CSV table of C-alpha atoms in Angstrom, one decimal:
chain,number,residue,atom,x,y,z
A,221,MET,CA,0.0,0.0,0.0
A,222,PRO,CA,1.4,3.4,-0.8
A,223,ARG,CA,2.1,5.9,1.9
A,224,ARG,CA,3.6,9.4,1.9
A,225,ASP,CA,6.1,10.5,4.5
A,226,LEU,CA,5.9,14.3,5.2
A,227,ARG,CA,8.5,14.5,8.0
A,228,ASP,CA,10.9,17.4,7.6
A,229,GLY,CA,13.8,15.9,9.7
A,230,ALA,CA,14.0,19.0,11.9
A,231,ALA,CA,16.3,18.7,14.9
A,232,ARG,CA,15.0,18.4,18.4
A,233,SER,CA,14.2,21.7,20.1
A,234,LEU,CA,14.8,22.3,23.8
A,235,VAL,CA,11.1,23.1,24.1
A,236,ALA,CA,8.3,20.7,23.7
A,237,ILE,CA,7.8,19.8,20.0
A,238,VAL,CA,5.9,17.2,18.0
A,239,SER,CA,6.8,15.4,14.9
A,240,ALA,CA,6.4,16.9,11.5
A,241,VAL,CA,3.2,15.0,10.7
A,242,VAL,CA,1.9,11.5,10.8
A,243,LEU,CA,2.7,9.0,8.1
A,244,ALA,CA,-0.5,8.9,6.0
A,245,LEU,CA,-1.9,5.9,4.2
A,246,ALA,CA,-4.3,5.5,1.3
A,247,ALA,CA,-7.3,3.4,1.0
A,248,ALA,CA,-7.1,0.1,-0.8
A,249,ALA,CA,-8.9,1.5,-3.8
A,250,GLY,CA,-6.5,4.3,-4.1
A,251,ALA,CA,-8.8,7.0,-2.8
A,252,SER,CA,-7.5,9.2,0.1
A,253,ALA,CA,-8.8,8.3,3.5
A,254,ALA,CA,-10.3,11.0,5.7
A,255,THR,CA,-11.3,11.4,9.3
A,256,PRO,CA,-14.9,12.5,10.1
A,257,ALA,CA,-13.8,14.3,13.2
A,258,PRO,CA,-13.8,18.1,13.0
A,259,ASP,CA,-10.6,20.0,13.9
A,260,PRO,CA,-10.7,22.2,17.0
A,261,PRO,CA,-11.3,25.9,16.2
A,262,ALA,CA,-8.0,26.9,17.7
A,263,ASN,CA,-5.1,25.5,19.7
A,264,ALA,CA,-5.6,25.0,23.4
A,265,ARG,CA,-3.2,24.4,26.2
A,266,PRO,CA,-3.6,22.6,29.5
A,267,GLY,CA,-3.6,24.8,32.6
A,268,ALA,CA,-1.3,24.9,35.5
A,269,MET,CA,-0.1,21.7,37.0
A,270,PRO,CA,0.2,20.6,40.7
A,271,VAL,CA,3.5,21.3,42.4
A,272,VAL,CA,4.5,17.7,42.5
A,273,CYS,CA,4.5,17.4,38.7
A,274,ALA,CA,7.8,19.3,38.5
A,275,SER,CA,9.6,16.4,40.3
A,276,ASP,CA,7.3,13.5,39.4
A,277,PRO,CA,5.2,14.1,36.3
A,278,HIS,CA,3.7,10.6,36.6
A,279,ALA,CA,2.3,11.1,40.1
A,280,LEU,CA,-1.4,10.5,40.6
A,281,ALA,CA,-2.1,14.2,41.0
A,282,CYS,CA,-0.4,14.9,37.6
A,283,THR,CA,-2.3,12.1,35.8
A,284,ASN,CA,-5.6,13.3,37.1
A,285,ALA,CA,-4.8,16.9,36.3
A,286,MET,CA,-4.1,16.0,32.6
A,287,VAL,CA,-7.3,14.0,32.5
A,288,TYR,CA,-9.1,17.0,33.8
A,289,TYR,CA,-7.6,19.3,31.1
A,290,LEU,CA,-8.3,16.7,28.4
A,291,ASP,CA,-12.0,16.7,29.6
A,292,VAL,CA,-12.1,20.5,29.4
A,293,ALA,CA,-10.7,20.4,25.9
A,294,ARG,CA,-13.2,17.7,24.9
A,295,LYS,CA,-16.1,19.8,26.2
A,296,THR,CA,-15.1,22.7,23.9
A,297,ILE,CA,-15.7,20.5,20.8
A,298,GLY,CA,-18.9,18.9,22.2
A,299,LEU,CA,-17.6,15.7,23.7
A,300,ALA,CA,-18.4,14.3,27.1
A,301,PRO,CA,-15.7,13.7,29.7
A,302,TYR,CA,-13.7,10.5,29.3
A,303,ARG,CA,-15.1,7.4,31.0
A,304,LEU,CA,-11.9,5.6,32.1
A,305,PRO,CA,-11.0,2.5,34.1
A,306,ALA,CA,-10.7,3.3,37.8
A,307,ALA,CA,-7.2,1.9,37.6
A,308,PHE,CA,-6.3,4.2,34.7
A,309,PRO,CA,-3.4,6.0,36.6
A,310,ALA,CA,-1.8,2.6,37.2
A,311,LEU,CA,-1.8,1.6,33.6
A,312,ALA,CA,1.5,1.6,31.6
A,313,PRO,CA,1.9,4.6,29.3
A,314,ASP,CA,1.3,2.6,26.2
A,315,GLN,CA,-2.0,1.3,27.7
A,316,GLN,CA,-3.1,4.8,28.8
A,317,ALA,CA,-2.5,6.0,25.2
A,318,PHE,CA,-4.3,3.0,23.8
A,319,VAL,CA,-7.4,3.6,26.0
A,320,LEU,CA,-7.5,7.3,25.2
A,321,THR,CA,-7.0,6.7,21.5
A,322,ASN,CA,-9.9,4.2,21.3
A,323,LEU,CA,-12.3,6.3,23.3
A,324,ASP,CA,-11.6,9.2,21.0
A,325,ARG,CA,-12.1,7.0,17.9
A,326,VAL,CA,-15.3,5.5,19.3
A,327,ALA,CA,-16.6,9.1,20.0
A,328,TYR,CA,-16.4,9.8,16.3
A,329,GLY,CA,-17.9,6.5,15.1
A,330,LEU,CA,-14.5,5.0,14.1
A,331,GLU,CA,-13.5,1.4,14.5
A,332,PRO,CA,-11.5,0.9,17.8
A,333,VAL,CA,-8.1,-0.6,17.5
A,334,GLY,CA,-8.0,-4.3,18.6
A,335,GLY,CA,-5.1,-4.0,20.9
A,336,LEU,CA,-1.4,-3.3,21.5
A,337,THR,CA,1.3,-5.6,20.2
A,338,ALA,CA,4.9,-6.1,21.4
A,339,GLU,CA,6.1,-5.6,17.8
A,340,LEU,CA,4.6,-2.1,17.4
A,341,ASP,CA,5.6,-1.1,20.9
A,342,ALA,CA,9.2,-1.9,19.9
A,343,ASP,CA,8.8,0.1,16.7
A,344,ALA,CA,7.4,3.0,18.7
A,345,SER,CA,10.4,2.8,21.1
A,346,GLY,CA,12.7,3.1,18.0
A,347,GLY,CA,11.0,6.3,17.1
A,348,VAL,CA,11.4,7.7,20.6
A,349,LEU,CA,15.1,6.8,20.6
A,350,ALA,CA,15.7,8.5,17.2
A,351,ASP,CA,13.4,11.4,17.7
A,352,VAL,CA,11.3,10.6,14.5
A,353,ASP,CA,7.9,9.3,13.6
A,354,PRO,CA,8.4,5.6,14.0
A,355,THR,CA,8.0,3.1,11.1
A,356,TRP,CA,6.3,-0.3,11.1
A,357,SER,CA,9.0,-2.8,10.5
A,358,ALA,CA,6.7,-5.4,9.0
A,359,GLY,CA,4.1,-3.5,7.1
A,360,SER,CA,3.1,-0.4,5.1
A,361,ASP,CA,-0.4,0.5,6.1
A,362,TYR,CA,0.1,2.6,9.2
A,363,THR,CA,0.1,6.0,10.7
A,364,SER,CA,2.6,7.2,13.3
A,365,LEU,CA,3.2,10.1,15.7
A,366,TRP,CA,6.1,11.4,17.7
A,367,ALA,CA,6.6,14.2,20.3
A,368,GLY,CA,9.5,15.3,22.4
A,369,SER,CA,10.3,17.1,25.6
A,370,PHE,CA,6.8,17.0,27.1
A,371,ALA,CA,6.4,16.1,30.8
A,372,SER,CA,4.4,12.9,30.2
A,373,PHE,CA,2.6,10.9,27.5
A,374,LEU,CA,-0.7,12.5,28.5
A,375,VAL,CA,0.7,16.0,27.9
A,376,ALA,CA,2.0,14.8,24.5
A,377,TYR,CA,-1.4,13.3,23.7
A,378,TYR,CA,-3.1,16.5,24.6
A,379,SER,CA,-0.8,18.4,22.2
A,380,TRP,CA,-1.5,16.0,19.4
A,381,LEU,CA,-5.2,16.4,19.7
A,382,TYR,CA,-5.6,20.0,20.8
A,383,SER,CA,-2.4,22.0,20.1
A,384,ASP,CA,-1.6,20.7,16.6
A,385,GLY,CA,-2.9,23.6,14.6
A,386,PRO,CA,-1.3,26.9,13.3
A,387,GLY,CA,0.9,28.4,16.0
A,388,GLY,CA,1.2,25.1,17.9
A,389,GLY,CA,4.2,22.8,18.2
A,390,ASN,CA,3.6,20.8,15.0
A,391,LEU,CA,6.8,21.1,12.9
A,392,GLU,CA,4.8,20.5,9.7
A,393,CYS,CA,2.2,23.3,10.4
A,394,GLY,CA,3.4,26.7,9.4
A,395,PRO,CA,2.7,29.5,7.0
A,396,GLN,CA,4.3,27.7,4.1
A,397,ASN,CA,3.1,24.1,4.9
A,398,ALA,CA,-0.3,24.4,6.4
A,399,GLY,CA,-1.3,21.0,5.0
A,400,GLY,CA,0.3,19.3,8.0
A,401,CYS,CA,-1.8,21.2,10.6
A,402,TRP,CA,-3.8,18.8,12.8
A,403,GLY,CA,-1.9,16.0,11.2
A,404,HIS,CA,-1.4,14.2,14.5
A,405,ARG,CA,-5.0,14.5,15.5
A,406,HIS,CA,-5.9,13.1,12.0
A,407,GLY,CA,-3.5,10.2,12.7
A,408,VAL,CA,-5.2,9.2,16.0
A,409,LEU,CA,-8.6,9.4,14.2
A,410,TRP,CA,-7.5,7.8,11.0
A,411,GLN,CA,-10.1,5.9,9.0
A,412,PHE,CA,-8.4,2.7,8.0
A,413,PRO,CA,-9.1,0.3,5.2
A,414,ALA,CA,-10.8,-3.0,6.2
A,415,GLY,CA,-8.7,-5.3,8.3
A,416,ALA,CA,-7.5,-6.0,11.8
A,417,LEU,CA,-6.1,-2.9,13.6
A,418,ALA,CA,-3.2,-2.9,16.0
A,419,MET,CA,-1.3,-0.2,17.9
A,420,GLY,CA,2.0,0.4,19.6
A,421,ALA,CA,3.1,3.2,21.9
A,422,ALA,CA,6.2,4.1,23.8
A,423,ALA,CA,7.6,6.7,26.2
A,424,GLY,CA,11.2,7.1,27.3
A,425,PRO,CA,14.5,8.9,26.8
A,426,ASP,CA,16.0,9.6,23.4
A,427,HIS,CA,19.6,9.2,22.5
A,428,GLY,CA,20.3,12.5,24.3
A,429,GLY,CA,18.4,11.7,27.5
A,430,HIS,CA,15.3,13.9,26.6
A,431,ALA,CA,11.8,12.6,27.1
A,432,GLY,CA,10.0,11.4,23.9
A,433,TYR,CA,6.7,9.7,23.0
A,434,ALA,CA,5.6,7.8,19.9
A,435,MET,CA,2.6,5.9,18.7
A,436,LEU,CA,1.8,3.7,15.6
A,437,LEU,CA,-1.7,2.6,14.4
A,438,ALA,CA,-1.5,-0.2,11.8
A,439,SER,CA,-3.9,-2.0,9.6
A,440,GLY,CA,-3.2,-5.5,8.1
A,441,GLY,CA,-5.4,-4.6,5.1
A,442,GLY,CA,-6.6,-8.2,4.9
A,443,SER,CA,-7.4,-11.4,6.7
A,444,ALA,CA,-3.8,-12.6,6.7
A,445,PHE,CA,-2.9,-10.0,9.4
A,446,ALA,CA,-3.5,-11.6,12.8
A,447,PRO,CA,-1.7,-9.5,15.4
A,448,ALA,CA,-0.7,-11.0,18.7
A,449,TYR,CA,-2.1,-8.5,21.2
A,450,THR,CA,-0.5,-7.9,24.6
A,451,PHE,CA,-3.4,-5.7,25.8
A,452,THR,CA,-6.7,-5.8,24.1
A,453,TRP,CA,-9.7,-3.4,23.8
A,454,ALA,CA,-11.8,-6.1,25.3
A,455,GLN,CA,-9.6,-6.0,28.4
A,456,ALA,CA,-9.8,-2.3,28.6
A,457,LEU,CA,-13.6,-2.5,28.3
A,458,ALA,CA,-13.7,-5.0,31.1
A,459,LEU,CA,-11.7,-2.6,33.3
A,460,GLY,CA,-14.3,0.1,32.7
A,461,ALA,CA,-13.1,2.0,29.6
A,462,GLY,CA,-16.2,3.8,28.1
A,463,THR,CA,-18.4,3.0,31.1
A,464,ASN,CA,-16.8,3.9,34.4
A,465,PRO,CA,-17.5,7.5,35.4
A,466,TYR,CA,-14.0,8.8,36.1
A,467,ASP,CA,-13.7,11.9,38.3
A,468,PRO,CA,-10.2,13.3,38.1
A,469,GLY,CA,-11.1,16.1,40.6
A,470,LEU,CA,-10.0,19.7,40.3
A,471,PRO,CA,-6.2,20.2,40.1
A,472,GLN,CA,-4.5,21.8,43.0
A,473,VAL,CA,-2.1,24.3,41.4
A,474,PRO,CA,0.6,26.6,42.8
A,475,VAL,CA,-0.2,30.3,43.2
A,476,THR,CA,1.9,33.2,44.4
A,477,LEU,CA,0.2,36.3,45.7
A,478,SER,CA,1.9,39.6,46.2
A,479,LEU,CA,-0.2,41.9,48.4
A,480,ARG,CA,0.5,45.6,48.8
A,481,LEU,CA,-1.3,47.6,51.5
A,482,SER,CA,-1.7,51.3,51.2
A,483,GLY,CA,-2.8,52.9,54.5
A,484,ARG,CA,-3.7,51.1,57.6
A,485,GLY,CA,-5.7,47.9,57.4
A,486,ALA,CA,-5.5,44.1,56.9
A,487,VAL,CA,-6.5,41.6,54.3
A,488,SER,CA,-7.7,38.0,55.0
A,489,GLY,CA,-9.3,35.2,53.1
A,490,SER,CA,-8.5,31.9,51.3
A,491,ALA,CA,-5.0,33.2,50.3
A,492,ARG,CA,-3.2,34.1,53.5
A,493,CYS,CA,-0.4,36.7,53.4
A,494,GLY,CA,0.8,38.9,56.2
A,495,PRO,CA,3.7,41.0,57.4
A,496,PRO,CA,6.5,41.5,56.9
A,497,SER,CA,6.7,40.4,53.2
A,498,LEU,CA,3.0,40.5,52.3
A,499,SER,CA,3.8,37.8,49.7
A,500,CYS,CA,2.9,34.2,50.0
A,501,SER,CA,3.0,31.0,47.9
A,502,SER,CA,0.3,28.4,48.4
A,503,THR,CA,-2.0,26.1,46.4
A,504,ALA,CA,-5.4,26.9,44.9
A,505,THR,CA,-8.1,24.8,43.3
A,506,VAL,CA,-8.6,25.3,39.6
A,507,GLY,CA,-12.0,26.8,38.9
A,508,VAL,CA,-12.4,28.0,42.6
A,509,PRO,CA,-11.7,31.7,43.0
A,510,LEU,CA,-9.4,33.0,45.7
A,511,THR,CA,-11.4,35.2,48.1
A,512,LEU,CA,-10.0,38.2,49.9
A,513,GLN,CA,-11.6,40.6,52.4
A,514,ALA,CA,-10.3,44.0,53.4
A,515,THR,CA,-10.6,45.2,57.0
A,516,PRO,CA,-9.6,48.8,57.8
A,517,ALA,CA,-7.9,49.7,61.1
A,518,ALA,CA,-9.7,52.0,63.6
A,519,GLY,CA,-10.1,55.4,62.1
A,520,TRP,CA,-9.6,54.2,58.5
A,521,VAL,CA,-11.9,53.1,55.7
A,522,PHE,CA,-11.3,50.7,52.8
A,523,ALA,CA,-11.1,52.8,49.5
A,524,GLY,CA,-10.8,49.9,47.0
A,525,TRP,CA,-8.7,47.2,45.4
A,526,GLY,CA,-6.0,47.5,42.7
A,527,GLY,CA,-4.2,45.0,40.5
A,528,ALA,CA,-6.0,41.6,40.1
A,529,CYS,CA,-9.0,42.8,42.2
A,530,ALA,CA,-11.3,45.8,41.7
A,531,GLY,CA,-14.1,47.6,43.5
A,532,THR,CA,-14.7,47.9,47.3
A,533,GLY,CA,-16.4,44.6,48.1
A,534,ALA,CA,-14.9,41.2,48.7
A,535,CYS,CA,-12.4,40.2,46.0
A,536,ALA,CA,-12.8,36.9,44.1
A,537,VAL,CA,-10.0,36.3,41.7
A,538,THR,CA,-9.2,33.4,39.5
A,539,PRO,CA,-6.0,31.6,40.6
A,540,THR,CA,-3.1,31.8,38.2
A,541,GLY,CA,0.6,31.4,38.6
A,542,ALA,CA,1.2,34.9,40.0
A,543,LEU,CA,-1.2,37.5,41.3
A,544,ALA,CA,-0.6,41.1,42.4
A,545,VAL,CA,-3.3,42.8,44.6
A,546,THR,CA,-3.3,46.2,46.2
A,547,ALA,CA,-5.6,47.1,49.1
A,548,VAL,CA,-6.0,50.9,49.6
A,549,PHE,CA,-7.1,52.2,53.0
A,550,VAL,CA,-7.7,55.9,53.7
A,551,PRO,CA,-8.5,57.8,57.0
A,552,SER,CA,-12.2,58.0,57.8
A,553,ARG,CA,-11.6,61.7,58.8
A,554,VAL,CA,-9.2,64.3,57.4
A,555,LYS,CA,-5.6,63.4,58.3
A,556,ILE,CA,-2.2,65.0,57.7
A,557,LEU,CA,-0.2,62.0,56.6
A,558,ALA,CA,3.1,63.9,56.2
A,559,LEU,CA,4.4,67.4,56.8
A,560,VAL,CA,8.1,67.9,55.9
A,561,VAL,CA,9.9,71.2,56.4
A,562,HIS,CA,12.8,71.8,54.0
A,563,ARG,CA,14.8,74.3,56.0
A,564,ALA,CA,17.5,75.0,53.5
A,565,SER,CA,15.0,76.0,50.8
A,566,ARG,CA,12.5,77.4,53.2
A,567,SER,CA,9.7,75.3,51.7
A,568,LEU,CA,7.1,72.8,52.9
A,569,THR,CA,5.7,69.6,51.5
A,570,VAL,CA,2.4,68.3,52.8
A,571,ARG,CA,0.4,65.1,52.1
A,572,VAL,CA,-3.1,64.8,53.4
A,573,ALA,CA,-5.8,62.2,53.1
A,574,GLY,CA,-9.4,61.6,54.0
A,575,PRO,CA,-12.4,59.4,53.1
A,576,PRO,CA,-13.3,58.8,49.4
A,577,GLY,CA,-14.8,61.7,47.6
A,578,ALA,CA,-13.8,64.3,50.2
A,579,ALA,CA,-13.3,67.8,48.9
A,580,PHE,CA,-10.4,69.3,50.8
A,581,SER,CA,-9.5,72.9,51.4
A,582,CYS,CA,-6.1,73.9,52.8
A,583,SER,CA,-4.6,76.9,54.4
A,584,LEU,CA,-1.2,78.0,55.6
A,585,VAL,CA,-1.1,80.8,58.1
A,586,ARG,CA,2.0,82.7,59.5
A,587,ARG,CA,1.3,83.5,63.1
A,588,ALA,CA,1.0,87.2,64.0
A,589,SER,CA,1.3,88.1,60.4
A,590,PRO,CA,-1.0,88.5,57.4
A,591,ARG,CA,-2.0,85.2,55.7
A,592,VAL,CA,0.8,83.9,53.5
A,593,PRO,CA,-0.3,83.2,49.9
A,594,MET,CA,-0.2,79.6,48.7
A,595,ALA,CA,1.4,80.5,45.5
A,596,LYS,CA,3.5,78.3,43.2
A,597,ALA,CA,1.9,75.1,44.5
A,598,ARG,CA,3.3,72.0,42.8
A,599,TYR,CA,-0.1,70.2,42.8
A,600,VAL,CA,-3.5,71.8,42.4
A,601,ARG,CA,-5.4,69.5,44.8
A,602,CYS,CA,-4.4,69.8,48.4
A,603,ALA,CA,-5.5,66.2,48.9
A,604,SER,CA,-2.2,65.1,47.4
A,605,ALA,CA,1.4,66.0,48.0
A,606,ARG,CA,1.8,69.8,47.8
A,607,THR,CA,4.8,72.1,48.2
A,608,TYR,CA,4.7,75.6,49.5
A,609,ARG,CA,7.8,77.6,48.6
A,610,HIS,CA,9.6,80.9,49.5
A,611,LEU,CA,8.4,80.9,53.1
A,612,LYS,CA,9.7,83.6,55.4
A,613,ARG,CA,11.2,82.9,58.8
A,614,GLY,CA,8.6,82.5,61.5
A,615,SER,CA,6.0,80.2,63.0
A,616,TYR,CA,3.3,78.6,60.7
A,617,ARG,CA,0.1,76.6,61.1
A,618,PHE,CA,-1.1,74.3,58.3
A,619,SER,CA,-4.7,73.3,58.3
A,620,VAL,CA,-6.9,71.1,56.1
A,621,ARG,CA,-10.6,70.5,56.3
A,622,ALA,CA,-13.3,68.7,54.3
A,623,ARG,CA,-17.1,68.9,54.7
A,624,GLY,CA,-18.4,66.0,56.8
A,625,ALA,CA,-14.8,64.7,57.5
A,626,GLY,CA,-13.6,67.2,60.0
A,627,SER,CA,-10.3,69.0,60.0
A,628,ALA,CA,-6.6,68.6,61.0
A,629,SER,CA,-3.8,71.1,61.6
A,630,ARG,CA,-0.1,71.1,62.5
A,631,SER,CA,2.3,73.8,63.4
A,632,PHE,CA,5.9,74.2,62.4
A,633,ARG,CA,8.7,76.8,62.3
A,634,ILE,CA,11.0,78.2,59.6
A,635,PHE,CA,14.3,79.4,61.0
């Protein structure tokens, strides 16, 4: 049977990449085969992973997190969550890939693959070692996929099905060669000619020690092909593939919150940060917002959030890798926050504050003398920093007031 090999032989990148495109096969009659499954409208990426995945990408929490993200991606194209064997996390990587492949094939009305074979597993291992789409050593009617540098087979599988379009990691999907886009997805969902189907898959290090993943799906094209299965679809069905409601739970992902307080008050909630750094690292549940509440100190009011939060009520923010939040507190009555006398230049800098919306009026009076003009003010509103210049020697009193918020004053002397 004829096949076309569209691999471009590109060298491995240090970032996660997938093979150029699957090896395609033609139908027995010579007509090109096609998959009935629609391509996703755009590339998607899995979300943040649990902390443990950095050191053990095959931990139970990591497997379940990837199943969760695969279910989310399936939902965007109208598919229900996977129904997986309860023991799915304990299956070998080739068995996990086999179960997912057949469930995706069945979802689109395609014939499921009969089982895994040791021969095709070995061929897939050869592709992993050489960083290429593997080839079937004993036949010609097959499709194959390869990916490198992903954290696990499940992440590679996600990339094949949902990140294989323009702008993704597919080496054969670019401005000049768009025909290879979604090629890996098409390989998983290939519509084979009549005949027994078999599959092989492998995960392991390549010749340079980098992680790699490969799969082959093969068709005998006739009754003479009788594969010796090592793990069958019937076995997977008996374990609960397609029937067992599998709940991967919501991933617990790391989040870092940097909290800045302006004024006097405290912030509490599901993300706990406190003095002296006001920065904390913790875990958050995907899909469950972090909640923060602001509590002003006595004599102060909460003026509002900044950064990832907004408004003046409780803050509910979606957890991501890093969040920055500001909580602004202001005095409940007019207050002089700073009064600095610059003796060398005979000038004064004042900063005042009060409740939100307060309209301030300021005065600067030289004792036992006519009122000193507030000329050449650096800022127009006396609610913010303001500088008074060219002051004569003597004693002064600065006052600020606002309707409904009282007043404050402070005396100083220019020598």
